Amino acid sequence: MKKIYAMIAEGTEECELLNVVDIARRAALDVEIVSVSGKTVTTSHGVVITADKTIDEVNLTECDLLFIPGGMPGSKNLAACGKLVSAVGDMLKKGKRVAAICAAPALVLAEHGFLEGKKATCFPSFEDRMCGAVVTKGRVETDGLITTARGLGCSIELGLEIVSLLCGEALSAEVRQKIVF
């Protein structure tokens, strides 16, 4: 079974996180929500989420895809986590996938050099921080091992893209049909 670690920090956008987690779990992927702070996290809109694990309880590279949601100040908090940034680099070196949405493509991926020359998208007000990326207005973009999405309104599409990448288009289409998307 394919494994996803979905990251969370204080101030993460809860629906970006949970929509992708929900879609992946509907596809029977093994998804764990991993916090870079404590086990209990308050999201950008005051929703309290209990993570499955903390970053100290997992080896972030022992998954098939590392998912980084956006939101503020969640993206800043994730970008400041050295263990997470190192894991992104290690994942890519090992040929494993990374996905990010909203502000996270700019703050976590681009500002740490992971989008150099890559086609990518992010929340419009962060486009000027997409250092080295080939910025598009696409809702979801996959370039090699990195998938990025524009914002909350694109989170279901991102989840379906992740399912397609990890399990094939047929399963993604099945989930799409079941959720009437």
Coordinates of C-alpha atoms in Angstrom, one line a residue:
M1 CA 0.0 0.0 0.0
K2 CA 1.3 3.5 -0.9
K3 CA 2.0 5.8 2.0
I4 CA 1.6 9.6 2.3
Y5 CA 2.8 11.8 5.1
A6 CA 0.6 14.9 5.2
M7 CA 2.3 17.7 7.1
I8 CA 0.6 20.1 9.5
A9 CA 1.8 23.1 11.6
E10 CA 0.2 25.8 13.6
G11 CA -1.7 27.9 11.1
T12 CA -2.1 25.3 8.3
E13 CA -5.1 25.7 6.0
E14 CA -7.3 22.9 7.3
C15 CA -9.4 22.3 4.2
E16 CA -6.4 22.1 1.9
L17 CA -5.0 19.4 4.3
L18 CA -8.2 17.5 4.9
N19 CA -9.5 17.5 1.3
V20 CA -6.3 15.9 0.1
V21 CA -6.2 13.5 3.1
D22 CA -9.8 12.5 2.4
I23 CA -9.4 11.9 -1.3
A24 CA -6.3 9.8 -0.7
R25 CA -8.0 7.7 2.1
R26 CA -11.0 7.1 -0.2
A27 CA -8.4 5.6 -2.6
A28 CA -7.2 3.3 0.3
L29 CA -3.9 5.0 0.5
D30 CA -2.1 4.9 3.9
V31 CA -2.2 8.6 5.0
E32 CA -0.8 9.9 8.3
I33 CA -1.0 13.5 9.4
V34 CA 2.4 14.5 10.8
S35 CA 2.8 17.6 12.9
V36 CA 6.0 19.7 13.0
S37 CA 4.8 21.2 16.4
G38 CA 2.8 19.3 18.9
K39 CA 0.2 16.5 18.5
T40 CA -2.7 19.1 18.7
V41 CA -2.6 21.9 16.1
T42 CA -4.7 24.9 15.7
T43 CA -5.2 25.7 12.0
S44 CA -5.5 29.0 10.2
H45 CA -9.2 29.2 10.9
G46 CA -9.2 28.1 14.5
V47 CA -10.0 24.4 13.9
V48 CA -8.1 22.1 16.2
I49 CA -6.7 18.9 14.6
T50 CA -5.0 16.1 16.4
A51 CA -2.1 14.8 14.3
D52 CA -1.5 11.1 13.9
K53 CA 2.2 11.5 14.7
T54 CA 4.8 14.2 15.3
I55 CA 7.8 14.7 13.1
D56 CA 10.0 13.1 15.7
E57 CA 8.0 9.9 15.5
V58 CA 8.5 9.2 11.8
N59 CA 11.2 9.1 9.2
L60 CA 9.7 11.5 6.6
T61 CA 11.4 9.8 3.7
E62 CA 9.8 6.4 4.4
C63 CA 6.7 7.3 2.4
D64 CA 5.8 7.5 -1.3
L65 CA 4.6 11.1 -1.2
L66 CA 5.2 14.0 1.1
F67 CA 2.3 16.4 1.1
I68 CA 2.7 20.0 2.3
P69 CA -0.5 22.1 2.6
G70 CA -0.6 25.9 2.6
G71 CA -2.2 28.5 4.8
M72 CA -0.7 31.2 6.9
P73 CA 1.2 31.2 9.1
G74 CA 1.3 27.4 8.5
S75 CA 3.4 27.6 5.4
K76 CA 5.9 29.8 7.2
N77 CA 6.0 27.3 10.1
L78 CA 6.5 24.4 7.7
A79 CA 9.2 26.3 5.8
A80 CA 11.1 26.9 9.1
C81 CA 11.2 23.2 9.9
G82 CA 14.7 22.1 9.0
K83 CA 13.8 18.4 9.2
L84 CA 11.0 18.9 6.7
V85 CA 13.1 20.8 4.3
S86 CA 15.8 18.2 4.5
A87 CA 13.3 15.5 3.9
V88 CA 12.0 17.2 0.8
G89 CA 15.5 17.1 -0.7
D90 CA 16.0 13.5 0.4
M91 CA 12.7 12.5 -1.1
L92 CA 13.5 14.0 -4.5
K93 CA 17.0 12.4 -4.5
K94 CA 15.4 9.0 -3.9
G95 CA 13.0 9.5 -6.8
K96 CA 10.0 10.0 -4.5
R97 CA 7.1 12.5 -4.9
V98 CA 6.4 15.8 -3.1
A99 CA 3.2 17.8 -3.4
A100 CA 2.4 21.3 -2.1
I101 CA -0.5 23.7 -2.3
C102 CA -1.2 27.4 -1.9
A103 CA 1.7 29.3 -0.3
A104 CA 3.7 26.1 0.4
P105 CA 5.1 25.8 -3.2
A106 CA 6.6 29.2 -2.8
L107 CA 7.7 29.2 0.8
V108 CA 8.6 25.6 1.4
L109 CA 9.7 24.4 -2.1
A110 CA 10.8 27.4 -4.2
E111 CA 12.5 29.4 -1.5
H112 CA 14.6 26.3 -0.7
G113 CA 15.6 25.7 -4.3
F114 CA 13.4 22.7 -5.1
L115 CA 11.5 24.3 -8.0
E116 CA 14.4 25.6 -10.1
G117 CA 13.4 25.2 -13.7
K118 CA 10.2 23.4 -12.8
K119 CA 6.7 24.2 -14.0
A120 CA 4.7 25.0 -10.9
T121 CA 1.8 27.0 -9.5
C122 CA 0.9 28.6 -6.2
F123 CA -1.5 31.0 -4.6
P124 CA -1.5 34.2 -6.7
S125 CA -0.1 36.5 -4.1
F126 CA 3.0 34.3 -3.6
E127 CA 3.9 34.1 -7.3
D128 CA 6.7 36.6 -6.9
R129 CA 8.4 34.3 -4.4
M130 CA 8.6 31.3 -6.8
C131 CA 12.4 31.6 -7.1
G132 CA 13.6 29.8 -10.2
A133 CA 10.2 28.2 -11.0
V134 CA 8.4 28.4 -14.4
V135 CA 5.2 29.8 -12.8
T136 CA 1.9 28.9 -14.4
K137 CA -1.7 29.8 -13.7
G138 CA -2.6 26.1 -13.7
R139 CA -4.8 24.8 -11.0
V140 CA -2.6 21.7 -10.5
E141 CA 0.8 21.2 -12.1
T142 CA 3.0 18.1 -12.1
D143 CA 6.6 18.5 -13.3
G144 CA 8.6 15.4 -12.7
L145 CA 8.4 14.4 -9.0
I146 CA 6.8 17.6 -7.8
T147 CA 3.1 18.5 -7.9
T148 CA 1.8 21.9 -7.0
A149 CA -1.6 23.4 -6.7
R150 CA -2.9 27.0 -6.6
G151 CA -5.1 27.0 -3.5
L152 CA -8.0 25.7 -1.5
G153 CA -10.4 25.6 -4.5
C154 CA -7.9 23.2 -6.2
S155 CA -7.4 20.8 -3.3
I156 CA -9.8 18.1 -4.5
E157 CA -8.1 18.2 -7.9
L158 CA -4.8 17.9 -6.2
G159 CA -6.0 14.9 -4.2
L160 CA -7.2 13.2 -7.4
E161 CA -3.9 14.0 -9.1
I162 CA -2.0 12.4 -6.2
V163 CA -4.2 9.3 -6.5
S164 CA -3.5 9.1 -10.2
L165 CA 0.2 9.5 -9.8
L166 CA 0.5 6.9 -7.0
C167 CA -2.2 4.4 -8.1
G168 CA -3.2 5.1 -11.7
E169 CA -5.8 7.1 -13.6
A170 CA -8.5 4.4 -13.3
L171 CA -8.6 4.6 -9.5
S172 CA -8.5 8.4 -9.6
A173 CA -11.5 8.3 -12.0
E174 CA -13.3 6.0 -9.7
V175 CA -12.9 8.3 -6.7
R176 CA -13.8 11.3 -8.9
Q177 CA -17.1 9.5 -9.8
K178 CA -17.8 8.5 -6.2
I179 CA -17.5 12.1 -4.9
V180 CA -19.5 13.4 -7.9
F181 CA -16.6 15.7 -9.0

